[in-house]
Structures are given as structure tokens and as C-alpha cells.
Coordinates of C-alpha atoms in Angstrom, one line a residue:
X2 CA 24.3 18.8 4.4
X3 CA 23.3 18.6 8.5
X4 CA 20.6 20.8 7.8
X5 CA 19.1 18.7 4.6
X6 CA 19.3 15.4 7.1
X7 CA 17.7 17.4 9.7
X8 CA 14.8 18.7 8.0
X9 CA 14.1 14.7 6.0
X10 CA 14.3 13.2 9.7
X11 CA 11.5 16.4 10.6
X12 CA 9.5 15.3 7.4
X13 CA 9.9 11.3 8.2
X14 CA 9.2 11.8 12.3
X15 CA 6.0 14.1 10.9
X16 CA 4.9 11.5 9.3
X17 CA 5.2 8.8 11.5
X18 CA 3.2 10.4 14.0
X19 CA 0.8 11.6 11.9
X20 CA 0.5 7.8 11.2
X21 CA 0.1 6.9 14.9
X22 CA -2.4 8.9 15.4
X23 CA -5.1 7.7 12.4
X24 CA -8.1 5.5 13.7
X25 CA -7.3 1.6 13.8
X26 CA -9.5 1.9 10.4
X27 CA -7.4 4.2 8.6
X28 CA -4.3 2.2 9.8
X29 CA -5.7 -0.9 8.3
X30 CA -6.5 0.3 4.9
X31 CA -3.4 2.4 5.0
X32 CA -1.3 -0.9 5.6
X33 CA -3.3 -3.3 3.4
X34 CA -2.5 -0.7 0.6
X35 CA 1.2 -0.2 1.2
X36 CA 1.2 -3.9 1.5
X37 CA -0.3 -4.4 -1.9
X38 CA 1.7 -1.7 -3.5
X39 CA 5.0 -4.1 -2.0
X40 CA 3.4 -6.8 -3.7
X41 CA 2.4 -5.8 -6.6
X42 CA 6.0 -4.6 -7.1
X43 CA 7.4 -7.8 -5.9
X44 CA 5.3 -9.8 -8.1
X45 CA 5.9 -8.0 -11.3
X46 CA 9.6 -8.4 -10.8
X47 CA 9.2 -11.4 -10.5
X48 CA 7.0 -12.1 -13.3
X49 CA 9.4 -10.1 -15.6
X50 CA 12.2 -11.6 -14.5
X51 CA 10.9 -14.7 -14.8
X52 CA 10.0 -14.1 -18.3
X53 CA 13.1 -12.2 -19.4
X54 CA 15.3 -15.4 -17.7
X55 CA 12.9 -17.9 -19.5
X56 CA 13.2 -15.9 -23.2
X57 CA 16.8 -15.9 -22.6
X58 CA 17.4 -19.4 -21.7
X59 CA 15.5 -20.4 -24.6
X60 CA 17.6 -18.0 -27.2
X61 CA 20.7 -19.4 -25.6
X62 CA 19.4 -23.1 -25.8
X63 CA 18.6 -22.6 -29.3
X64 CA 21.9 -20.8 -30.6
X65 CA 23.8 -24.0 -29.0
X66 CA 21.3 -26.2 -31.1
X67 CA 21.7 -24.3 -34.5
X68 CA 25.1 -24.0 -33.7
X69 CA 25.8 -28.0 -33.5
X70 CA 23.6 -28.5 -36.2
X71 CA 26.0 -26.0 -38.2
X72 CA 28.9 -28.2 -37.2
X73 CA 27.3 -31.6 -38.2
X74 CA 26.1 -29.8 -41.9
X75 CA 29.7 -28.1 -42.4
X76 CA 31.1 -31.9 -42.5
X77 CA 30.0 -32.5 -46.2
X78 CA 30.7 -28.6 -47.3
X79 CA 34.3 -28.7 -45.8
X80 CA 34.9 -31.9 -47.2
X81 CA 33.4 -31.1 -51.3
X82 CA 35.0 -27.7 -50.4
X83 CA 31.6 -25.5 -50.8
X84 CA 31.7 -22.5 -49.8
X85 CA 28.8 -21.1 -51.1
X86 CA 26.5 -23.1 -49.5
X87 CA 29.0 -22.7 -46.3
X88 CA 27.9 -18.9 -46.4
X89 CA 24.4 -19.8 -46.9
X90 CA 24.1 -21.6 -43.8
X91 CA 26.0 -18.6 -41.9
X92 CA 24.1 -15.8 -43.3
X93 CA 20.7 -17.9 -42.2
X94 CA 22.2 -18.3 -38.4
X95 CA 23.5 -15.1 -38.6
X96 CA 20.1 -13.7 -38.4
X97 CA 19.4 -15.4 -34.9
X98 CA 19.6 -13.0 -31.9
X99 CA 22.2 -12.8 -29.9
X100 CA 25.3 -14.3 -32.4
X101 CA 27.8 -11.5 -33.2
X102 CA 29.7 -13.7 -35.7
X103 CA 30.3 -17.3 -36.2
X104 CA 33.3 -18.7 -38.4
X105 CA 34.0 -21.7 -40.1
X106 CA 37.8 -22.8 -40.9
X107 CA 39.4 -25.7 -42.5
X108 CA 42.2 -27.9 -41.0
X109 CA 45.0 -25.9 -41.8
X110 CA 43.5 -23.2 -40.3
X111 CA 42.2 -20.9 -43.8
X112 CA 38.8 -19.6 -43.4
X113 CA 36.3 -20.7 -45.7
X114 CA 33.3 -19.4 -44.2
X115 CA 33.0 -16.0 -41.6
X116 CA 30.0 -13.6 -41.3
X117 CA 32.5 -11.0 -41.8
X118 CA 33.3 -11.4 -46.0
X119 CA 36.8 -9.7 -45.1
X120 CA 37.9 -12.3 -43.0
X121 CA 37.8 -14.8 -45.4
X122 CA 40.6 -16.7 -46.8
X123 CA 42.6 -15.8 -43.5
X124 CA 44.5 -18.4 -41.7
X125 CA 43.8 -18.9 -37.9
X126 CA 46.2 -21.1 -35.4
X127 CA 45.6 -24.4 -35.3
X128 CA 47.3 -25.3 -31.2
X129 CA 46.0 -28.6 -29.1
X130 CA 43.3 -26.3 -27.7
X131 CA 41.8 -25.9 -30.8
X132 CA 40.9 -29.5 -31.2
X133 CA 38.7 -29.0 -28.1
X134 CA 35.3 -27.3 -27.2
X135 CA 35.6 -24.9 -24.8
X136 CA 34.4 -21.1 -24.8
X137 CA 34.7 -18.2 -22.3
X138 CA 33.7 -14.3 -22.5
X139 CA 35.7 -11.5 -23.0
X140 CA 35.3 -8.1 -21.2
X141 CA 32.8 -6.9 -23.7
X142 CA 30.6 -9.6 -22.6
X143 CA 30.6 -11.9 -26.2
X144 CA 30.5 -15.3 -25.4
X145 CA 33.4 -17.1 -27.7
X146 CA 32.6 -20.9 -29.1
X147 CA 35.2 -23.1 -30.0
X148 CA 33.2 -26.3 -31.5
X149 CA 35.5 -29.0 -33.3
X150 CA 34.4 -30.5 -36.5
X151 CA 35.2 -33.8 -36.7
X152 CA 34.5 -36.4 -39.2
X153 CA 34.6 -39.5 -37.2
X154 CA 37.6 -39.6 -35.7
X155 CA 39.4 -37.5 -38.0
X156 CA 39.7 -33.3 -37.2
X157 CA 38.7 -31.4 -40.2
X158 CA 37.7 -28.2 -39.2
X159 CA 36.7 -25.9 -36.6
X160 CA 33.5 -23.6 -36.2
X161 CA 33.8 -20.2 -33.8
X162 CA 31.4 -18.4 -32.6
X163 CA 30.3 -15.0 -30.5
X164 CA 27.0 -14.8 -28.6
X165 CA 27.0 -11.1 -27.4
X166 CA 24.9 -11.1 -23.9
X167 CA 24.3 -7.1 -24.6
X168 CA 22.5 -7.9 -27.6
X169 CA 20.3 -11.0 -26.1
X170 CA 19.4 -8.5 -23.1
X171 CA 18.4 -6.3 -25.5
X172 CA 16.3 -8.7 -27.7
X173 CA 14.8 -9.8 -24.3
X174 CA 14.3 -6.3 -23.3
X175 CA 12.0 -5.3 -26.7
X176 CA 10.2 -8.6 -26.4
X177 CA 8.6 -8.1 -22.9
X178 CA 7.7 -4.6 -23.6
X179 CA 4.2 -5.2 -24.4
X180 CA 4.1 -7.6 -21.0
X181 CA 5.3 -4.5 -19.0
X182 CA 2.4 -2.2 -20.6
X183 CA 0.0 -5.1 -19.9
X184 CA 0.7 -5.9 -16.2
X185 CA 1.2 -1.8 -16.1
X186 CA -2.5 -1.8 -16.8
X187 CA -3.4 -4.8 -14.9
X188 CA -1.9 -2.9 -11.4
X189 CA -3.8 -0.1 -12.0
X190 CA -6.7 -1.6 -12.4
X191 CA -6.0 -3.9 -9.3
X192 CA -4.7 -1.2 -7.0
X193 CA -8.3 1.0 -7.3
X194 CA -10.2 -2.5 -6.4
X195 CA -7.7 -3.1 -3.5
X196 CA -8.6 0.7 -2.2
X197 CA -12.5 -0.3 -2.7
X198 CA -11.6 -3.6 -0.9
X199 CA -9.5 -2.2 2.0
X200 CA -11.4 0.4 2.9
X201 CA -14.4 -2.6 3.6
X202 CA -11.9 -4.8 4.9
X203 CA -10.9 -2.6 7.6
X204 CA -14.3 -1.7 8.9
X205 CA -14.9 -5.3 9.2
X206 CA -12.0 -6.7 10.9
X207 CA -11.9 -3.6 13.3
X208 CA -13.9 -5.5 16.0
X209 CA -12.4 -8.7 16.0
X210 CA -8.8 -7.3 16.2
X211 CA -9.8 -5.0 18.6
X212 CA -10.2 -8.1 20.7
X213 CA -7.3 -9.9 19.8
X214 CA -5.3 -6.6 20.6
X215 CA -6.6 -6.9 24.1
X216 CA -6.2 -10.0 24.4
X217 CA -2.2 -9.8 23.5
X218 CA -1.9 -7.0 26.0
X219 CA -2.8 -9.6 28.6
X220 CA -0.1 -12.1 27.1
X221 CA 2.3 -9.6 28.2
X222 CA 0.6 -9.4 31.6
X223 CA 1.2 -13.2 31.8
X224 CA -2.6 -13.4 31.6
X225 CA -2.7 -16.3 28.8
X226 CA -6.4 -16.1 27.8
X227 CA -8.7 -17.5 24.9
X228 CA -10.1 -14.6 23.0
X229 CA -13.9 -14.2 22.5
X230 CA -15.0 -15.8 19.2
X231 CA -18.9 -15.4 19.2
X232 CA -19.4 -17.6 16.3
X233 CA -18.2 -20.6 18.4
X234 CA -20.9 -23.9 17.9
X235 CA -20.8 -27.2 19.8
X236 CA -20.8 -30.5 17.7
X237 CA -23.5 -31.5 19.5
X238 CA -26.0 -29.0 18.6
X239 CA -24.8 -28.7 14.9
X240 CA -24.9 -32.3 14.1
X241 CA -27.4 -33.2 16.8
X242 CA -25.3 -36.1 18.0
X243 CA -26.1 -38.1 20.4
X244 CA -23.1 -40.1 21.7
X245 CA -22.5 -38.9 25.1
X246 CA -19.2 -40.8 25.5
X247 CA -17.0 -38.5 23.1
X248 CA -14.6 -36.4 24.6
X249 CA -16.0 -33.2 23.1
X250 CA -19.8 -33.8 23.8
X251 CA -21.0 -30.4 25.1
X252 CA -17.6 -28.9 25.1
X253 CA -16.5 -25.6 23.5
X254 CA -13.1 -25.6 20.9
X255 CA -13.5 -29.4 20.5
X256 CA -10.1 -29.3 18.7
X257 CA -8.4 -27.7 21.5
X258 CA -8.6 -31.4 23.1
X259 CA -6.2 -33.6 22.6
X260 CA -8.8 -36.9 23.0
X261 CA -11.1 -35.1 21.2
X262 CA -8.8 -34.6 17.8
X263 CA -7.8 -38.1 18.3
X264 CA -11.0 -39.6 18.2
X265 CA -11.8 -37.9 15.6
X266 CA -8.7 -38.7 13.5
X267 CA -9.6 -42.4 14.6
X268 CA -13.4 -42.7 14.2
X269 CA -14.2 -40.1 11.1
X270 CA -10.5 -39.7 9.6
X271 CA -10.9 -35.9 9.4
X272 CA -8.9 -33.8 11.1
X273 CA -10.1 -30.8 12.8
X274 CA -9.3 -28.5 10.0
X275 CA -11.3 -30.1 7.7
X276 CA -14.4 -30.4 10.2
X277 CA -17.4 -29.2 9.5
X278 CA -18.2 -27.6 12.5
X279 CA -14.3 -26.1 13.2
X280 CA -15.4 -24.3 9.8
X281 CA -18.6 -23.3 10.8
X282 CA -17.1 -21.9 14.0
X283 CA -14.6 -19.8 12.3
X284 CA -16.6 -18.2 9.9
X285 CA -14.3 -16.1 8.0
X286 CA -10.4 -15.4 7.9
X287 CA -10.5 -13.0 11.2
X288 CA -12.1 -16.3 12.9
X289 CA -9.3 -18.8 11.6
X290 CA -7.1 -16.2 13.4
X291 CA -9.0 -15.9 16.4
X292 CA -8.8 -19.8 16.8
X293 CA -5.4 -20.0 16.0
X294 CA -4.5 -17.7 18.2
X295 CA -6.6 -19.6 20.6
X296 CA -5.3 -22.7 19.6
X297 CA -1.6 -20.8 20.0
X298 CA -2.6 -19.7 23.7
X299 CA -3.2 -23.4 24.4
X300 CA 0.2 -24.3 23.3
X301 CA 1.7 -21.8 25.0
X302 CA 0.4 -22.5 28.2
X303 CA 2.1 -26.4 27.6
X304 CA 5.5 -25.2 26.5
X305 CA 5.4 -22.7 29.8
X306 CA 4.5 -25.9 31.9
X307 CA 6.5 -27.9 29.9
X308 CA 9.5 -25.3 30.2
X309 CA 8.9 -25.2 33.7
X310 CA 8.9 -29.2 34.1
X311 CA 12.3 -29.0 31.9
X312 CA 14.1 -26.4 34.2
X313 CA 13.0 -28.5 37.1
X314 CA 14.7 -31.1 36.0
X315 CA 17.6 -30.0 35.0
X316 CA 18.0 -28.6 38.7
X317 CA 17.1 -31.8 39.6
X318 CA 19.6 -33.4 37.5
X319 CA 22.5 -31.0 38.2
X320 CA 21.8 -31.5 41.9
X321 CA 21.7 -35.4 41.5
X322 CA 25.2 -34.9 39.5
X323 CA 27.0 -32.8 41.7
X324 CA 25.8 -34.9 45.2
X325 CA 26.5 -38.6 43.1
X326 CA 30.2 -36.9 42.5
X327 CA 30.6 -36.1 45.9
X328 CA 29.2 -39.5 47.4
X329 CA 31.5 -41.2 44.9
X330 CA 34.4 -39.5 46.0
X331 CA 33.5 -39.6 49.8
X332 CA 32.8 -42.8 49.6
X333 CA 36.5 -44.0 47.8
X334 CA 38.1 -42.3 50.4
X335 CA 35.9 -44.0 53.1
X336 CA 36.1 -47.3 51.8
X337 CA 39.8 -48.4 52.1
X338 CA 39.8 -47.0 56.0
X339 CA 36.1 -49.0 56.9
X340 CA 38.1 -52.4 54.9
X341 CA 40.9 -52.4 57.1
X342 CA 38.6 -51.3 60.4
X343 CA 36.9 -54.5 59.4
X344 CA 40.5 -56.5 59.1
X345 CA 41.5 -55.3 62.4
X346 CA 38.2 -56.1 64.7
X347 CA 38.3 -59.8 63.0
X348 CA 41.8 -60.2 63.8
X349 CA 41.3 -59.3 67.5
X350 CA 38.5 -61.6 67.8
X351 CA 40.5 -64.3 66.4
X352 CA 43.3 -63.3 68.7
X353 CA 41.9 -61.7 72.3
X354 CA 39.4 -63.3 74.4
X355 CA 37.0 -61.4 76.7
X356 CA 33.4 -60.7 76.7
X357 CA 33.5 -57.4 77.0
X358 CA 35.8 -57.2 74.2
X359 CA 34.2 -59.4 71.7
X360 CA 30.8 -57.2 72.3
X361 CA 32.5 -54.2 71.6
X362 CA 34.0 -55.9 68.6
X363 CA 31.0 -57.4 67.5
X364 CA 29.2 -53.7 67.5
X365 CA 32.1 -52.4 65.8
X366 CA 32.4 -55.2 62.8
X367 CA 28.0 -55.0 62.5
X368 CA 28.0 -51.4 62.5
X369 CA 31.4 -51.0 59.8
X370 CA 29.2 -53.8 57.8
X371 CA 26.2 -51.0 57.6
X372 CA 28.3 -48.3 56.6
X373 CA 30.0 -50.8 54.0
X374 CA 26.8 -51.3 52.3
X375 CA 25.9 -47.1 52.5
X376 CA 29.2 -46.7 50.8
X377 CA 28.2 -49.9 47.9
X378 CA 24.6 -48.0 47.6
X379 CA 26.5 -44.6 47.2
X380 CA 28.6 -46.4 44.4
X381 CA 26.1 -47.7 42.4
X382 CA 24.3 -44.6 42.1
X383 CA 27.2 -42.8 41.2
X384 CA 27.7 -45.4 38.5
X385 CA 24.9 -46.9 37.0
X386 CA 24.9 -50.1 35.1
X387 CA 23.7 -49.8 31.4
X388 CA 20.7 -51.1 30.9
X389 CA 21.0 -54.7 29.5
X390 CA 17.7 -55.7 27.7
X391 CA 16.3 -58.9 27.3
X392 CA 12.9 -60.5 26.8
X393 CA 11.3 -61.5 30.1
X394 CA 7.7 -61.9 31.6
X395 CA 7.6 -59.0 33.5
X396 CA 4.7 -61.1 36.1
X397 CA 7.2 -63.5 36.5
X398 CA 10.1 -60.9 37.3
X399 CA 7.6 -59.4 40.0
X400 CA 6.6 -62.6 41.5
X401 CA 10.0 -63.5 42.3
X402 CA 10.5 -60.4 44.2
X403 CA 7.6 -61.0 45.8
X404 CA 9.1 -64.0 46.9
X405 CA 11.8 -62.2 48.8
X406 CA 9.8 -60.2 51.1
X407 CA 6.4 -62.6 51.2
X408 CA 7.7 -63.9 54.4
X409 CA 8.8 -61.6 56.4
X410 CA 5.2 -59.7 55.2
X411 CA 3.1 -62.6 57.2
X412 CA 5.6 -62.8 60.1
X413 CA 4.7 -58.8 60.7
X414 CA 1.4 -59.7 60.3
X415 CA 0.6 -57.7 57.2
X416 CA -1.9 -58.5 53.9
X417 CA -0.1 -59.0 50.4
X418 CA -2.8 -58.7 47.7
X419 CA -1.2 -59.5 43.9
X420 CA -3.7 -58.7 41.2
X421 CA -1.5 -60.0 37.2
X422 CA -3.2 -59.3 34.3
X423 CA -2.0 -62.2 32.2
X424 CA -2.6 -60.6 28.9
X425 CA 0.9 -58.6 29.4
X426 CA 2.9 -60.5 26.9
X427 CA 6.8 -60.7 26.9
X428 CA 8.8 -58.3 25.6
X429 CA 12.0 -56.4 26.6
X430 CA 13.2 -54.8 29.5
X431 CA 16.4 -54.9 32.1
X432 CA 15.3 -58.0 34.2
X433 CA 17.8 -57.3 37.2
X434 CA 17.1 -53.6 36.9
X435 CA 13.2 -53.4 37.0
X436 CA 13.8 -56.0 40.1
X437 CA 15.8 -54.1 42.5
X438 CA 13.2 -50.7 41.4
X439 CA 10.8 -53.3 42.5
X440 CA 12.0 -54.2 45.4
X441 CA 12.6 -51.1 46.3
X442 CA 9.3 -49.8 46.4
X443 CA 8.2 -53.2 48.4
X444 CA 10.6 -52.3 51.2
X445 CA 9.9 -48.7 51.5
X446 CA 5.9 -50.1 51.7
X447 CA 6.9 -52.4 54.1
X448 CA 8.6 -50.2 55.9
X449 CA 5.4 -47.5 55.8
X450 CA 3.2 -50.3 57.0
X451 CA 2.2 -52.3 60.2
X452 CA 0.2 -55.0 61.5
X453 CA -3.2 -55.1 59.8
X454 CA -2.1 -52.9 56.8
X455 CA -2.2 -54.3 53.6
X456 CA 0.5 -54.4 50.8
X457 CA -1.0 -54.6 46.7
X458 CA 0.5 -55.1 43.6
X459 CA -1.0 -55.1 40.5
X460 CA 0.0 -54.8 36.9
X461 CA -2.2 -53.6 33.7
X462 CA -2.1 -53.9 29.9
X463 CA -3.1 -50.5 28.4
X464 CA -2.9 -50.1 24.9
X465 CA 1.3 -50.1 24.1
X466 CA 2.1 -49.5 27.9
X467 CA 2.1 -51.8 30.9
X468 CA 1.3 -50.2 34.5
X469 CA 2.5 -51.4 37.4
X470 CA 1.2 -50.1 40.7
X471 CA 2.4 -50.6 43.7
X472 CA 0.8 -49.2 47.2
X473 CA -0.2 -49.7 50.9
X474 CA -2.3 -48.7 53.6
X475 CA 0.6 -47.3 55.1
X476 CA 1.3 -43.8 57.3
X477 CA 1.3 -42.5 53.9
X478 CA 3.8 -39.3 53.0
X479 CA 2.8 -35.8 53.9
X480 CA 1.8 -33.7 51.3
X481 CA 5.0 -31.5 51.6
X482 CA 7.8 -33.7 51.1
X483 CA 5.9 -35.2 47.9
X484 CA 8.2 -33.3 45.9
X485 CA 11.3 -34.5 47.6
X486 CA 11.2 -38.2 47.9
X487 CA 12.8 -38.8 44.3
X488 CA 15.7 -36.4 45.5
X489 CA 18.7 -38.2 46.0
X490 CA 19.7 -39.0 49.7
X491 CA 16.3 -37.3 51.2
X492 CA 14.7 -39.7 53.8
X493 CA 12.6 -39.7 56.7
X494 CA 14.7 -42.7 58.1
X495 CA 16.7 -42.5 60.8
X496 CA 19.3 -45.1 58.7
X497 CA 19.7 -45.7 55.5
X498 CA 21.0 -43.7 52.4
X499 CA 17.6 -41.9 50.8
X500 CA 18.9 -43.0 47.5
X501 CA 16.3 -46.1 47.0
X502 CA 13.7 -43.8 45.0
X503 CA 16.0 -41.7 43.3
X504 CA 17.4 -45.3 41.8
X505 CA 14.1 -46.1 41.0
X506 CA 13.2 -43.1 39.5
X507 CA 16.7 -43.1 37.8
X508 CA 15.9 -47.2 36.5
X509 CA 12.3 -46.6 35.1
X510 CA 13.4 -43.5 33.6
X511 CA 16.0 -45.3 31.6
X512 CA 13.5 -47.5 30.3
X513 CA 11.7 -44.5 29.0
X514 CA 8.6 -45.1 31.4
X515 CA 7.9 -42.4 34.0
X516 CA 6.9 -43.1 37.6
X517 CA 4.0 -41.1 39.6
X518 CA 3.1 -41.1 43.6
X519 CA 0.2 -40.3 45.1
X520 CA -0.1 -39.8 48.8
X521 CA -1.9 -38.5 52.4
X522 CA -0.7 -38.5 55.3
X523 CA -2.2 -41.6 57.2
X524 CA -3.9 -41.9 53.6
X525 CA -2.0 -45.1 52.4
X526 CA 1.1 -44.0 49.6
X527 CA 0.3 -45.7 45.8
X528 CA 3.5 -45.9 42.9
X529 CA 2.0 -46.1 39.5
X530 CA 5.2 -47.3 36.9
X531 CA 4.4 -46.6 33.6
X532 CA 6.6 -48.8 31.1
X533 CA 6.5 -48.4 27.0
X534 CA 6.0 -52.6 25.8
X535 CA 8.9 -53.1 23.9
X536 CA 7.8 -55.8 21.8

């Protein structure tokens, strides 16, 4: 028995090799015929099956049908007492397929009509359960019918009857014979057109998948690259158009481009499938693959980045988690201490005179005041606020920041330019949110800026977003800690918490907008908000 398994593994591991070592060619055709000989198979089964399940149903439909029919017609026979033409009906049924017997009894139970002549004038029990339908199969596989014949309301006999599933199988089986020697035929004559047609098939698409063969060999050297498709055709040159303002003017794989597809979809209602020039491009089947592969690559390349954005911010967010737990609980603990610090130093002013003293005091009450506020700061961002939307101007809701710092901006000297667009209509945001993000970003330019500098704020309708941009001609932010400033309690400051970004990253993220900075050192520092108009 070892050696027999021994030698079929020798004769399989022969084989296999033997395989491995044919021509790309002679793989190709080897595969596309295997391949056809699977599906030939599959689809014949399927075909018979479908037919043998299709006779079958329709035998089984039909013995149900004759069979109520029988019960309706047996009303008038069982009430005249006619036997004759009882035994007529049976013997015409009886030649259905599929029905082993079928008997007809009065209401006392006597038989009066049976496919079986000895069985007649035999009694049969008449229990509750006769007096309702039912059936069930035995082990021989004979379905039994129990079919109540009722005259109205009143019971007046009972029809049985046995559908044998051997003998429908085999009635199914005799009546696809000449199906099987026809699809027989059919596969042979298919499988020496498929050998024709692989053997061409192969020396065709030998080129083309050599280059998509290389081309995965660089996917696992992390080399994502296009492959060669030497068909490609620009849009330009095919439909000689002119309009140098579309997004895929001169440029190769016009569907690979997001504005490209869209304009399309918008201008010409076709999508790139359908395109004329996408079609021309791909030539044949190997091309469609070479483009969807391409197309695949591009994808690919935006789920890595994508992937990469994603893990990023998870870090980011497990990092912002873990330090807003630790402020939170820090700052409970300080809390209570700094309150009654507080308590004390007013109580000895109220109580001790000195100069001396009360400076001391005075130091120790402003500087427990700063911490104070640290410790609120840390609080909040431990435990947001939900967002409460309501309906607002959202110029309004900057202007009256603006108010709060406009001010102290022209006592330092500095140049506040506000550019509204007015055609930003209401619609629904977090009004005391949005503010303190605003004001926020106001300080931190304020604080970036000084005398001469210049402070802008401007807002923009574009398409179903609103921007709101925000920058200065400030010291700027070097080019290293660009990365960082959203980070929870990173600053530059010497006071302060570094958690005024991260709440306004944390606020227009909540409103499903995203925030950008750009940035040089001694270059000036621009915020550009971007808010969905939630209408």
C-alpha cells in the first residue's frame, strides 16, 4: 500500500515538473484546454440537471393536477355509486409516470375503486387523520397521498395515492438520453475547435502577458508600475479636439483621472468604458487587462497612501486618547489643591497687611489663575461638547470673532484684511464651536505676527463646500514641526497648553470638513478650513 502511494506521488511530481518546464505557449494552450474540459463538464451537468429537475417538476406538477381533478370527478361516481366509470378514470391516470397506485374509497371506508382489482371491495380505517390531506414517503421512496373528497361540506370519500420517485427518476433518466448523445456530440465537436483556438490564442497573448508577468514581479518589489500598452491613443489626436481646458487634453489613460472621468460623465454622459477612444486603446481582451491592471496599480497606489494616512491616524488618535486620559486625570487631581491655594492667598490678603506680602500674594493668586485655566483647557479636551447644530451665517459668526481681537490687532500695530464672499448662504453648523476653532487660529496668528504684519481672512463658496482661510505674514512654522502642530500639547510657546490646534483640528473634524496648513519659515503660515454646506 506505501509503495502504490509512493510510486502515484512519483507519477504526479513527474508530471508536475514536466509541466513547469513547457514554454509559456504550451502552458497556455495546456491550461485553456483543461480549463475548457472543466467547463464543458460543468456546463453539461448543469444543463442535465437542469433538465432532469425541470422534466421532474413538471411530472410531479401534473400528477398533483390529475390527481385533484380525480377527486373533484369521483364526487358524482361516489355519490350514483359507479364504479365502472370510477375504474376508467384510474386505469387512464394509471398510465401517468411516476404513480404506483391510486385508490378510491367510500365513507365507510370500502374500496370502490384501486388500480390493484384485488383490493377492491376491502375496507380501510376511517380515523380523524383521514379527513385531512397530508402525505409522506416511505423507505422505498413512494410518495403516499391522502386527498379528502368532500362534497361541500360533507366527507364522502377519500382518494390515496403513491408517486414512486424511482420510477419518475427513471422516466426522467430515458427522456434526456437523446440530450446526453446530443451535447456528447456537441463537446466533441467544441473541444477540437477549442484545441485549434488555443493553440492561436496562446501565440498571441504570449507578448502581452509576458509584460504583465514582469510587471507583477515588480508589485512584489514594491515597484507599483503601469505596464506598457502600445496601442494607447490620446483623445485629442483621435477625435481631433480642440478644447485645451479638459483635464485629459494631451494626457495618456484619460480615465486613470479622476477630473477627467468626471467631466466626461458630466459633459458627454459616457463613462469611460463606453468611450470610444478607451475602446480603441484597448484593442482586444489582453488590452482590457492590461488597463485594468493599470487602472488596478492606480488604485493600489491610493489604498497604500490611503492605508498609510489611516495608520497615521490611528497613532495619532491613540496618542491623543491616551495623553487626554492622563491630562484629565492630572488635571482632577490638580484642581481641588490649586482651588483651595486660591482660597488661602485671598483670605490672607483680606486678613494680613504688608507690601511685601500682598506682592507675593498677588503673584501667587495670578499665577494659580493661569494654571486654573491650563487645567479648564485640559478638561475640555478631554471632554468634548457634542456638537449642537443650528442654522447660522457663518460671515456673521466670523465677524464677531473678529470683533474680539480687532482691537488689540491696531493697538500692536498690525493689518486685518477680511475678504466675505456673500453668496455663502446659511446653513448648519456648531455656532460656538466653529468660533472658539476660529479664534483659535486668530490668536495663534497674532501671536506669529508683529508690527507691520498683516492678518487675512477670507471665506469662499465652492460648489457644496465653503473655505475659510485664515493666514498671516507671520515668522511662519519651520518645515519640520509641520507635522506636529495638530498634536495635542506640542508648542513652541513658552506658556500655554499646545492643545489650541488639536481642538481645532478635533472641532472641524467633527463637522466632517478637514483642515490644511501651509507654511515657511519667515514665509507667513496660511489655514485653509474646508466645511461640507449643510443646507
Amino acid at each position: 500500500m506505501q509503495i502504490s502511494q509512493h510510486l502515484k506521488n512519483l507519477a504526479i511530481n513527474k508530471v508536475l515538473d514536466k509541466f513547469q518546464r513547457m514554454s509559456i505557449v504550451k502552458k497556455i494552450f495546456v491550461s485553456f484546454l483543461i480549463l475548457f474540459i472543466i467547463l464543458i463538464l460543468a456546463v453539461n451537468l448543469l444543463i442535465l440537471n437542469y433538465q432532469k429537475n425541470s422534466l421532474k417538476s413538471q411530472i410531479n406538477k401534473n400528477i398533483t393536477l390529475l390527481l385533484e381533478n380525480l377527486s373533484k370527478d369521483a364526487i358524482d361516481h361516489i355519490v350514483f355509486f359507479d364504479p365502472l366509470a370510477i375504474d376508467e378514470k384510474i386505469t387512464l391516470i394509471m398510465n401517468s409516470p411516476g404513480i404506483d397506485y391510486i385508490m378510491i374509497a367510500d365513507k365507510n371506508g370500502r374500496i370502490i375503486g384501486h388500480s390493484n382489482k384485488k383490493e377492491l371491495g376491502n375496507f380501510i380505517d376511517i380515523e380523524k387523520e383521514t379527513l385531512k390531506k397530508w402525505q409522506y414517503v416511505d423507505n422505498e421512496e413512494i410518495r403516499h397521498l391522502n386527498i379528502p373528497i368532500m362534497a361541500g361540506d360533507t366527507f364522502i370519500g377519500i382518494l390515496r395515492a403513491g408517486i414512486s420517485e424511482n420510477k419518475i427518476n427513471q422516466y426522467v433518466s430515458d427522456g434526456t438520453k437523446d440530450l446526453k448523445n446530443y451535447i456528447f456530440i456537441l463537446n466533441f465537436l467544441a473541444l477540437g475547435v477549442t484545441i485549434l483556438m488555443s493553440f492561436m490564442l496562446s501565440k498571441t497573448l504570449i507578448k502581452p502577458l509576458q509584460r504583465l508577468k514582469e510587471k507583477m514581479f515588480h508589485i512584489q518589489a514594491d515597484k507599483l508600475e503601469l505596464c506598457q500598452n502600445p496601442y494607447i491613443v490620446l483623445c485629442k489626436d483621435i477625435l481631433s479636439c480642440t478644447k485645451t481646458d479638459c483635464p485629459a487634453y494631451g494626457k495618456e489613460r484619460c480615465w486613470l483621472i479622476k477630473e477627467a472621468k468626471e467631466n466626461c460623465k458630466v459633459c458627454h454622459n459616457i463613462d469611460c468604458q463606453d468611450c470610444y477612444v478607451y475602446k480603441v486603446s484597448c484593442g482586444d481582451e489582453i488590452g482590457y487587462l492590461i488597463e485594468t491592471f493599470n487602472e488596478m496599480i492606480i488604485k493600489l497606489k491610493h489604498s497604500f497612501e490611503e492605508l498609510d494616512k489611516a495608520t497615521k491616524e490611528k497613532l495619532k488618535l491613540e496618542k491623543s486618547s491616551a495623553m487626554a486620559e492622563m491630562a484629565m486625570t492630572v488635571a482632577h487631581e490638580i484642581k481641588n489643591p490649586l482651588n483651595a491655594i486660591k482660597a488661602s492667598t485671598s483670605y490672607i490678603k483680606s486678613n494680613f497687611e504688608g507690601e511685601v506680602l500682598r506682592e507675593f500674594l498677588s503673584i501667587i493668586d495670578r499665577e494659580t489663575e493661569r494654571l486654573n485655566e491650563l487645567i479648564t483647557g485640559f478638561l475640555s479636551y478631554a471632554r468634548p461638547l457634542p456638537l449642537k447644530y443650528e442654522k447660522a451665517d457663518l460671515n456673521k459668526a466670523i465677524a464677531d470673532v473678529i470683533k474680539l481681537i480687532e482691537t488689540e490687532v491696531k493697538e500692536e500695530g498690525k493689518i486685518l484684511n477680511i475678504e466675505f464672499d456673500n453668496s455663502i448662504p446659511e446653513f448648519y453648523f456648531d455656532n460656538h464651536q466653529l468660533k472658539q476653532a476660529i479664534l483659535n487660529l486668530l490668536v495663534n496668528a497674532m501671536d506669529a505676527t508683529k508690527k507691520g504684519d498683516s492678518i487675512t481672512v477670507k471665506t469662499l463658496k465652492k460648489d457644496s463646500k465653503v473655505l475659510i482661510t485664515i493666514s498671516d505674514t507671520g515668522m511662519g512654522i519651520p518645515e519640520e514641526l509641520l507635522n506636529k502642530i495638530f498634536e495635542p500639547f506640542f508648542t513652541t510657546k513658552t506658556t500655554g497648553s499646545g492643545l489650541g490646534l488639536a481642538c481645532v483640528e478635533r472641532i472641524i473634524k467633527n463637522h466632517d470638513g478637514s483642515i490644511t496648513v501651509n507654511s515657511k519659515k519667515n514665509g507667513g503660515t496660511e489655514f485653509i478650513i474646508e466645511l461640507p454646506l449643510k443646507l
